[in-house]
CSV table of C-alpha atoms in Angstrom, one decimal:
chain,number,residue,atom,x,y,z
A,1,MET,CA,-2.3,16.7,12.6
A,2,LYS,CA,-0.3,16.5,15.6
A,3,SER,CA,3.1,17.7,15.4
A,4,MET,CA,4.4,17.0,19.4
A,5,MET,CA,5.0,14.7,21.1
A,6,ASP,CA,6.2,12.8,24.0
A,7,ARG,CA,9.6,11.6,23.3
A,8,THR,CA,9.2,8.0,25.2
A,9,THR,CA,5.5,7.2,23.3
A,10,THR,CA,5.3,5.0,20.4
A,11,LEU,CA,3.3,7.1,17.5
A,12,THR,CA,0.9,4.9,17.0
A,13,LEU,CA,-2.1,4.7,14.5
A,14,ASN,CA,-4.6,4.8,16.6
A,15,GLN,CA,-2.0,8.4,18.1
A,16,LEU,CA,-1.4,10.3,15.1
A,17,GLU,CA,-5.2,8.8,12.7
A,18,ALA,CA,-7.7,9.7,15.5
A,19,ARG,CA,-10.6,9.1,13.7
A,20,ASP,CA,-14.7,9.4,14.1
A,21,ASN,CA,-15.6,8.1,11.6
A,22,PRO,CA,-14.0,4.9,9.6
A,23,THR,CA,-15.1,4.9,7.0
A,24,ILE,CA,-12.9,8.6,6.3
A,25,TYR,CA,-9.3,7.6,4.0
A,26,GLY,CA,-6.3,9.1,3.9
A,27,LEU,CA,-2.6,9.0,4.9
A,28,GLY,CA,-3.3,7.9,8.4
A,29,VAL,CA,0.5,8.3,10.0
A,30,ALA,CA,1.5,9.5,6.7
A,31,THR,CA,0.2,12.8,7.4
A,32,ASP,CA,2.3,14.3,8.9
A,33,PHE,CA,5.5,13.5,7.1
A,34,ASN,CA,6.7,15.1,3.7
A,35,LEU,CA,8.7,11.5,3.2
A,36,PHE,CA,7.4,8.4,4.2
A,37,ALA,CA,9.2,5.3,3.5
A,38,LEU,CA,8.7,1.9,4.3
A,39,GLU,CA,12.3,0.6,3.8
A,40,SER,CA,15.1,2.3,2.6
A,41,ILE,CA,15.9,5.7,1.4
A,42,ASN,CA,19.2,7.2,0.3
A,43,VAL,CA,18.5,10.5,-0.9
A,44,TYR,CA,21.5,13.0,-2.0
A,45,ASN,CA,22.6,16.8,-3.0
A,46,SER,CA,19.0,18.2,-1.5
A,47,ASP,CA,16.0,19.2,0.6
A,48,ILE,CA,13.6,18.2,2.7
A,49,GLY,CA,10.7,20.7,4.1
A,50,GLY,CA,8.9,18.8,6.2
A,51,ARG,CA,9.3,15.4,7.9
A,52,VAL,CA,10.8,11.8,7.1
A,53,ALA,CA,9.4,8.2,9.0
A,54,VAL,CA,12.2,6.0,7.6
A,55,GLY,CA,11.0,1.9,8.1
A,56,GLN,CA,14.9,0.0,7.8
A,57,ASN,CA,18.4,2.3,6.6
A,58,ALA,CA,18.6,5.2,5.4
A,59,ASN,CA,21.2,6.9,4.0
A,60,ILE,CA,22.2,11.0,3.6
A,61,ASN,CA,24.5,12.7,2.0
A,62,ASN,CA,24.7,16.6,1.6
A,63,TYR,CA,20.9,17.3,2.8
A,64,GLY,CA,18.0,19.5,4.6
A,65,LEU,CA,15.7,18.0,6.2
A,66,GLY,CA,12.3,19.7,8.0
A,67,HIS,CA,13.6,23.7,7.5
A,68,GLU,CA,9.8,24.8,6.1
A,69,LEU,CA,8.6,23.8,9.8
A,70,THR,CA,8.6,25.4,13.2
A,71,ASN,CA,11.4,25.8,15.7
A,72,SER,CA,9.1,22.8,18.4
A,73,ASN,CA,12.4,22.5,20.7
A,74,GLY,CA,12.8,19.7,20.9
A,75,THR,CA,9.3,18.3,21.4
A,76,ARG,CA,9.2,16.6,17.7
A,77,ASP,CA,11.2,14.7,16.3
A,78,ASP,CA,11.9,15.4,12.1
A,79,LEU,CA,14.3,12.6,10.8
A,80,ILE,CA,12.7,9.1,12.7
A,81,VAL,CA,14.6,6.5,10.9
A,82,GLU,CA,14.6,2.7,12.3
A,83,GLY,CA,17.0,0.5,11.6
A,84,ASN,CA,20.7,2.6,11.0
A,85,LEU,CA,20.5,6.2,9.3
A,86,THR,CA,24.2,7.6,7.6
A,87,PHE,CA,24.4,11.6,7.7
A,88,ASN,CA,26.3,13.1,6.8
A,89,ASN,CA,26.8,17.1,6.1
A,90,GLY,CA,23.6,18.0,6.7
A,91,GLN,CA,21.2,19.5,8.5
A,92,VAL,CA,17.1,19.0,11.1
A,93,PHE,CA,17.0,22.6,11.4
A,94,ASN,CA,13.8,22.3,14.2
A,95,GLY,CA,13.5,19.1,15.2
A,96,ASN,CA,15.1,15.5,16.8
A,97,ILE,CA,17.0,12.9,15.0
A,98,VAL,CA,15.6,9.8,16.0
A,99,TYR,CA,17.3,6.7,14.8
A,100,GLY,CA,17.6,2.9,15.6
A,101,GLY,CA,19.6,0.7,14.6
A,102,ALA,CA,23.4,2.8,14.3
A,103,ALA,CA,24.5,5.8,13.3
A,104,SER,CA,26.8,7.1,11.5
A,105,LEU,CA,26.7,11.5,11.8
A,106,ASN,CA,29.7,13.7,10.1
A,107,SER,CA,28.7,17.7,9.7
A,108,ILE,CA,24.9,17.2,10.7
A,109,GLY,CA,23.6,20.1,12.7
A,110,VAL,CA,20.5,19.9,14.5
A,111,PRO,CA,20.0,23.1,16.2
A,112,ASN,CA,16.4,23.2,18.1
A,113,GLY,CA,16.7,19.7,18.5
A,114,THR,CA,18.6,16.5,19.8
A,115,VAL,CA,19.4,13.2,18.7
A,116,ARG,CA,19.0,9.7,20.6
A,117,GLN,CA,19.0,5.7,19.7
A,118,GLU,CA,14.9,4.7,20.0
A,119,ALA,CA,13.4,1.7,17.9
A,120,GLY,CA,9.5,1.5,17.5
A,121,VAL,CA,8.6,5.2,17.1
A,122,VAL,CA,6.7,4.6,14.6
A,123,ASP,CA,5.3,1.5,14.2
A,124,PHE,CA,5.6,1.9,10.4
A,125,ALA,CA,4.7,-2.6,10.2
A,126,ALA,CA,1.3,-1.3,11.4
A,127,ALA,CA,1.1,1.6,9.3
A,128,GLN,CA,2.6,0.2,6.1
A,129,ALA,CA,-0.8,-3.3,6.2
A,130,GLU,CA,-2.9,0.5,6.5
A,131,LEU,CA,-1.3,2.2,3.7
A,132,GLU,CA,-1.4,-0.7,0.7
A,133,GLN,CA,-5.3,-1.3,2.4
A,134,THR,CA,-6.0,2.5,1.6
A,135,SER,CA,-4.1,2.0,-1.8
A,136,ASP,CA,-6.5,-1.1,-2.5
A,137,ILE,CA,-9.7,0.9,-1.8
A,138,PHE,CA,-9.7,4.1,-3.6
A,139,CYS,CA,-7.6,1.6,-6.9
A,140,ALA,CA,-11.3,-0.2,-6.4
A,141,GLU,CA,-13.5,3.2,-6.9
A,142,THR,CA,-14.8,3.7,-10.3
A,143,PRO,CA,-13.9,7.4,-11.9
A,144,ASN,CA,-16.7,10.3,-11.2
A,145,GLY,CA,-14.5,12.2,-13.7
A,146,THR,CA,-13.6,12.1,-17.5
A,147,THR,CA,-10.2,11.4,-18.3
A,148,ARG,CA,-9.3,12.8,-21.8
A,149,PHE,CA,-6.1,12.3,-23.3
A,150,THR,CA,-5.5,14.1,-27.2
A,151,ARG,CA,-1.9,15.9,-28.6
A,152,ARG,CA,0.4,14.8,-25.7
A,153,VAL,CA,-2.0,15.9,-23.1
A,154,LEU,CA,-4.2,14.7,-20.4
A,155,THR,CA,-7.1,17.4,-19.5
A,156,LEU,CA,-9.5,16.0,-16.2
A,157,ALA,CA,-12.2,17.0,-15.5
A,158,GLY,CA,-14.8,17.0,-12.8
A,159,ASN,CA,-17.5,19.0,-10.8
A,160,HIS,CA,-18.1,16.9,-8.0
A,161,PRO,CA,-18.4,19.4,-5.6
A,162,THR,CA,-16.9,17.0,-2.3
A,163,ILE,CA,-14.1,14.2,-5.0
A,164,ASN,CA,-13.6,13.2,-7.8
A,165,ILE,CA,-12.3,10.6,-9.1
A,166,PHE,CA,-10.9,10.0,-13.0
A,167,GLU,CA,-7.6,7.0,-14.0
A,168,VAL,CA,-5.2,7.5,-15.9
A,169,HIS,CA,-2.6,4.8,-17.3
A,170,ALA,CA,1.5,5.2,-16.8
A,171,SER,CA,1.2,5.1,-20.7
A,172,GLN,CA,-0.4,8.5,-20.7
A,173,LEU,CA,1.5,10.3,-17.7
A,174,GLU,CA,5.0,8.5,-20.0
A,175,THR,CA,3.8,10.1,-23.3
A,176,ALA,CA,1.9,13.6,-21.9
A,177,HIS,CA,3.4,17.2,-22.0
A,178,SER,CA,1.0,18.4,-19.6
A,179,ILE,CA,-1.4,17.4,-18.0
A,180,ILE,CA,-4.6,19.8,-16.8
A,181,LEU,CA,-6.9,19.3,-13.7
A,182,LEU,CA,-10.2,21.6,-13.7
A,183,VAL,CA,-12.6,20.5,-10.7
A,184,PRO,CA,-14.8,22.8,-8.5
A,185,PRO,CA,-12.8,24.9,-4.8
A,186,GLY,CA,-11.4,23.5,-2.2
A,187,SER,CA,-12.7,19.3,-4.2
A,188,ASP,CA,-10.5,16.9,-2.8
A,189,VAL,CA,-8.5,14.7,-6.3
A,190,LEU,CA,-7.8,11.4,-6.3
A,191,ILE,CA,-6.3,10.3,-9.3
A,192,ASN,CA,-5.5,6.3,-9.7
A,193,VAL,CA,-3.0,5.2,-11.9
A,194,ARG,CA,-2.7,1.9,-13.7
A,195,GLY,CA,0.7,0.6,-15.3
A,196,LEU,CA,3.6,-1.5,-12.7
A,197,ASP,CA,6.5,0.7,-14.7
A,198,VAL,CA,5.5,4.3,-14.7
A,199,ASP,CA,8.1,7.2,-15.9
A,200,ILE,CA,6.9,10.8,-14.9
A,201,HIS,CA,10.2,13.4,-17.2
A,202,ASN,CA,9.8,17.2,-18.3
A,203,LEU,CA,6.0,17.2,-17.8
A,204,GLY,CA,4.0,20.7,-16.9
A,205,LEU,CA,1.1,20.5,-14.5
A,206,HIS,CA,-2.1,23.1,-14.8
A,207,PHE,CA,-4.4,22.8,-11.4
A,208,ARG,CA,-7.2,24.6,-11.0
A,209,GLY,CA,-9.4,24.7,-8.0
A,210,ALA,CA,-7.3,21.9,-6.3
A,211,ASP,CA,-3.9,22.5,-5.1
A,212,CYS,CA,-1.4,20.1,-3.8
A,213,ASP,CA,-2.7,20.0,-0.3
A,214,ASP,CA,-6.2,18.3,-1.9
A,215,ILE,CA,-4.3,16.3,-4.0
A,216,LEU,CA,-3.6,12.0,-4.1
A,217,TRP,CA,-1.7,10.2,-6.7
A,218,ASN,CA,-2.2,6.9,-6.1
A,219,PHE,CA,-0.5,4.7,-7.9
A,220,CYS,CA,-2.4,0.8,-7.5
A,221,SER,CA,0.1,-1.2,-8.3
A,222,ALA,CA,3.4,0.4,-10.0
A,223,GLU,CA,6.1,-1.6,-8.6
A,224,THR,CA,8.3,1.5,-9.6
A,225,LEU,CA,8.4,5.1,-10.3
A,226,ASP,CA,11.0,7.2,-11.9
A,227,MET,CA,10.1,11.3,-11.8
A,228,SER,CA,12.2,14.1,-12.5
A,229,ALA,CA,12.4,17.4,-14.8
A,230,VAL,CA,8.7,17.9,-13.2
A,231,ASP,CA,6.7,20.7,-10.7
A,232,TRP,CA,4.4,17.5,-8.6
A,233,GLN,CA,2.0,18.9,-7.2
A,234,GLY,CA,-0.2,17.1,-4.8
A,235,SER,CA,0.9,14.1,-1.8
A,236,ILE,CA,1.7,10.5,-3.6
A,237,LEU,CA,0.2,7.1,-2.6
A,238,ALA,CA,3.0,4.5,-4.0
A,239,PRO,CA,3.8,1.5,-1.1
A,240,ARG,CA,4.7,-1.1,-2.8
A,241,THR,CA,6.3,1.1,-5.0
A,242,ASP,CA,10.5,1.7,-5.7
A,243,VAL,CA,10.5,6.0,-6.4
A,244,ARG,CA,13.1,7.2,-8.5
A,245,PHE,CA,13.3,11.5,-8.3
A,246,ASP,CA,15.6,13.4,-9.4
A,247,ASN,CA,16.5,17.4,-10.3
A,248,GLY,CA,12.8,18.2,-10.1
A,249,GLN,CA,10.4,19.2,-7.2
A,250,MET,CA,7.5,17.6,-5.7
A,251,HIS,CA,4.7,19.9,-3.2
A,252,GLY,CA,2.5,16.9,-1.0
A,253,THR,CA,3.1,13.6,1.4
A,254,MET,CA,5.2,10.9,-0.6
A,255,VAL,CA,4.7,7.2,0.4
A,256,ALA,CA,7.0,5.2,-1.1
A,257,ARG,CA,8.5,1.3,0.0
A,258,ASN,CA,11.7,3.2,-1.2
A,259,TYR,CA,12.9,6.3,-2.9
A,260,VAL,CA,16.6,7.5,-3.9
A,261,GLY,CA,17.4,10.5,-5.7
A,262,ASN,CA,17.5,14.2,-5.5
A,263,GLY,CA,14.5,15.5,-5.9
A,264,GLN,CA,13.3,18.2,-3.7
A,265,LEU,CA,10.2,17.9,-1.5
A,266,HIS,CA,8.3,20.9,-0.1
A,267,ASN,CA,5.8,20.7,2.5
A,268,CYS,CA,2.3,20.1,1.8
A,269,THR,CA,0.0,18.9,4.2
A,270,SER,CA,-2.8,16.9,3.2
A,271,THR,CA,-5.9,17.6,4.2
A,272,PHE,CA,-7.2,15.0,1.7
A,273,ALA,CA,-9.7,12.6,3.4
A,274,PHE,CA,-12.8,10.0,1.1
A,275,ASP,CA,-15.6,9.2,3.0
A,276,ILE,CA,-16.8,5.8,1.7
A,277,PRO,CA,-19.9,5.5,3.2
A,278,GLU,CA,-22.0,1.8,4.2
A,279,TYR,CA,-22.8,0.5,1.6
A,280,ALA,CA,-25.8,-0.3,0.8
A,281,ASN,CA,-27.9,-3.7,-0.3
A,282,ILE,CA,-30.4,-4.3,-2.5
A,283,SER,CA,-32.1,-8.3,-2.6
A,284,GLY,CA,-35.6,-9.5,-4.2
A,285,LEU,CA,-37.2,-12.8,-6.1
A,286,VAL,CA,-37.8,-13.9,-9.1
A,287,PHE,CA,-40.2,-16.4,-10.5
A,288,ILE,CA,-43.8,-17.7,-12.6
A,289,ASP,CA,-46.9,-16.9,-11.0
A,290,GLN,CA,-48.5,-20.5,-12.1
A,291,PHE,CA,-52.8,-20.8,-12.2
A,292,ASP,CA,-52.6,-21.0,-8.0
A,293,GLY,CA,-55.4,-23.6,-6.1
A,294,ASN,CA,-58.5,-21.0,-6.6
A,295,GLY,CA,-57.7,-20.8,-10.8
A,296,PHE,CA,-56.1,-17.3,-10.4
A,297,ARG,CA,-53.2,-15.8,-10.4
A,298,ASN,CA,-52.7,-14.0,-6.9
A,299,SER,CA,-49.6,-12.1,-8.8
A,300,THR,CA,-47.0,-13.0,-5.3
A,301,TYR,CA,-44.9,-16.2,-4.5
A,302,ASP,CA,-46.2,-19.6,-3.7
A,303,PRO,CA,-45.4,-22.5,-2.4
A,304,GLY,CA,-44.3,-24.7,-5.7
A,305,GLU,CA,-44.2,-22.0,-8.3
A,306,GLU,CA,-40.8,-22.7,-10.9
A,307,PHE,CA,-37.7,-20.2,-10.4
A,308,PRO,CA,-36.2,-19.2,-13.5
A,309,LEU,CA,-33.0,-18.4,-14.2
A,310,VAL,CA,-32.5,-15.5,-15.6
A,311,GLU,CA,-29.8,-12.5,-15.5
A,312,VAL,CA,-31.3,-9.6,-13.7
A,313,ASP,CA,-30.2,-6.5,-14.8
A,314,ILE,CA,-28.8,-3.1,-11.7
A,315,THR,CA,-28.5,0.5,-13.3
A,316,GLY,CA,-28.9,4.3,-11.8
A,317,VAL,CA,-26.7,6.9,-10.6
A,318,ASP,CA,-25.1,7.1,-7.4
A,319,ILE,CA,-23.9,9.5,-4.3
A,320,LEU,CA,-21.5,10.6,-7.1
A,321,GLY,CA,-22.3,11.1,-10.3
A,322,ARG,CA,-21.0,7.7,-11.0
A,323,ALA,CA,-23.1,5.7,-13.6
A,324,VAL,CA,-24.3,2.1,-12.7
A,325,ASN,CA,-24.7,-1.6,-14.9
A,326,ARG,CA,-24.5,-4.8,-12.4
A,327,THR,CA,-26.2,-7.9,-13.6
A,328,GLU,CA,-26.3,-10.7,-11.1
A,329,VAL,CA,-27.9,-14.5,-11.9
A,330,THR,CA,-31.4,-16.0,-10.0
A,331,VAL,CA,-29.4,-19.1,-8.0
A,332,ASP,CA,-31.9,-21.5,-7.7
A,333,ASP,CA,-34.4,-20.7,-5.4
A,334,GLY,CA,-35.2,-17.9,-7.1
A,335,THR,CA,-33.4,-15.3,-5.3
A,336,TYR,CA,-30.4,-12.2,-6.3
A,337,GLN,CA,-28.7,-10.2,-4.4
A,338,PHE,CA,-26.4,-6.6,-5.1
A,339,VAL,CA,-23.9,-6.0,-2.5
A,340,ASN,CA,-21.9,-3.0,-1.5
A,341,LEU,CA,-23.9,-0.3,-3.4
A,342,TRP,CA,-22.9,3.2,-2.8
A,343,PRO,CA,-26.4,4.9,-1.9
A,344,GLY,CA,-28.1,6.5,-4.9
A,345,GLU,CA,-31.0,6.0,-7.6
A,346,TYR,CA,-31.8,2.8,-8.7
A,347,ASP,CA,-33.2,0.7,-11.4
A,348,VAL,CA,-34.3,-3.5,-11.0
A,349,ALA,CA,-35.4,-5.2,-14.4
A,350,ALA,CA,-35.0,-8.8,-15.4
A,351,VAL,CA,-33.6,-10.3,-18.8
A,352,VAL,CA,-37.0,-12.5,-19.5
A,353,PRO,CA,-36.8,-15.9,-21.1
A,354,ASP,CA,-37.8,-16.7,-24.7
A,355,ALA,CA,-40.7,-18.8,-23.1
A,356,PHE,CA,-41.9,-15.7,-20.8
A,357,GLN,CA,-41.6,-12.8,-23.9
A,358,THR,CA,-44.7,-12.0,-23.9
A,359,SER,CA,-45.4,-10.7,-20.1
A,360,THR,CA,-44.9,-8.0,-18.8
A,361,GLU,CA,-46.1,-7.9,-15.6
A,362,ASP,CA,-45.3,-5.4,-12.6
A,363,GLY,CA,-42.6,-5.7,-10.2
A,364,ILE,CA,-43.8,-5.2,-6.5
A,365,PRO,CA,-41.7,-2.7,-5.2
A,366,GLY,CA,-39.9,-3.7,-1.8
A,367,SER,CA,-38.8,-2.2,1.7
A,368,LEU,CA,-37.7,0.8,0.6
A,369,GLY,CA,-39.9,1.5,-1.8
A,370,GLY,CA,-39.3,2.4,-5.4
A,371,THR,CA,-42.1,2.1,-9.3
A,372,PRO,CA,-43.1,-0.2,-10.2
A,373,ALA,CA,-43.2,-1.0,-13.9
A,374,PRO,CA,-42.8,-4.4,-16.6
A,375,ASN,CA,-40.8,-6.6,-15.2
A,376,SER,CA,-39.5,-4.3,-12.9
A,377,ILE,CA,-38.3,-2.0,-10.1
A,378,LEU,CA,-37.5,1.9,-11.3
A,379,ASN,CA,-36.3,4.6,-8.7
A,380,ILE,CA,-35.1,2.8,-5.7
A,381,LEU,CA,-34.0,4.9,-3.4
A,382,ALA,CA,-31.5,3.6,-1.7
A,383,ASN,CA,-29.2,5.8,1.2
A,384,PRO,CA,-25.6,4.9,3.8
A,385,GLY,CA,-26.9,0.9,4.5
A,386,ASP,CA,-29.9,0.6,3.2
A,387,ASP,CA,-31.2,-3.3,3.0
A,388,GLY,CA,-33.3,-3.3,0.8
A,389,THR,CA,-35.5,-6.6,-0.1
A,390,ASP,CA,-38.1,-8.0,-1.5
A,391,TYR,CA,-37.7,-7.7,-4.8
A,392,GLN,CA,-40.2,-9.8,-7.3
A,393,ILE,CA,-40.8,-9.5,-10.8
A,394,TYR,CA,-42.8,-12.3,-11.6
A,395,PHE,CA,-43.3,-14.1,-15.1
A,396,VAL,CA,-46.7,-15.7,-16.9
A,397,ASP,CA,-46.9,-17.4,-19.5
A,398,ALA,CA,-49.4,-16.6,-21.7
A,399,LEU,CA,-51.0,-19.9,-22.9
A,400,ASN,CA,-51.9,-20.2,-18.9
């Protein structure tokens, strides 16, 4: 996290999110903030312990900001508003106030910083594009943890040592009275929440193995999120969502489109990092092995042989322990391809056409190896970035 800055330097994504591996996804530029609103905020009668960034206008009343931070002596911008700022009766405890448009400040204290007008301190357009893309990437990942909802208790249990992914629905959060999360200590937790309108009220959270800095709630498709009477643990990624939070506390970073309310935000810096490895691919050929010119089958494709249109299945388990079960159909030249596979161990099998039900020839392993088996190749070990080719499955006609 980068907490110190030159007042004259624009905080670009590269500066605030220098990453050795571009496949590691987190909150990016928003990691440095307790509240990161892409458009506007309207907050009152409460406080936020960390830094705040607002992409358009901010209306703040009876409010304290940044009291959980260290004294920057004017070297850190703790309230950044790209548009107009109205701030009545409050204090920014340990850093600067920066606004890009006009400002109306009444009874405001800045004991360890300054107030200045400067636009473009944060590149909000770039941040919005990246945060929305990150949310979509997370949303596309399938769970490796289990979700159980019974008697209004939502239980999330995972056993992966690095990352545990869950999926919950808005209706579960709306009707639950408590959430229990059980994961190995030190593992990161990604919880994808489905639903357009999400209401969370009077909800208790009981976590074992994960702290607020390890947990990311990704509101994949929510248009609105209404929270109250909850002690929320973990950061919220909701870049397309209008959030209202009243009468509660949150420990983590709130990323929202617009944010309203008197909820209290505590500065729990997210360490969540999802390392998505380079995908693997597995491809091959399905053909009918006919008599060749020498009067015998040679178990390999010869020019002029036929290609049936068949289903090819790939099954297995990836390195996150997720079961994989996908189906493709061969194209006119008999080829098939499975792309964007997580590293793991896989089996490839062809669905035998009716005319070849008696054909049980062993498949032919390709470039990544594997175990030949009737109409299939088993135990294909795919590592990050592997391109497994030439996995051949063939059928013979019993009448020939």
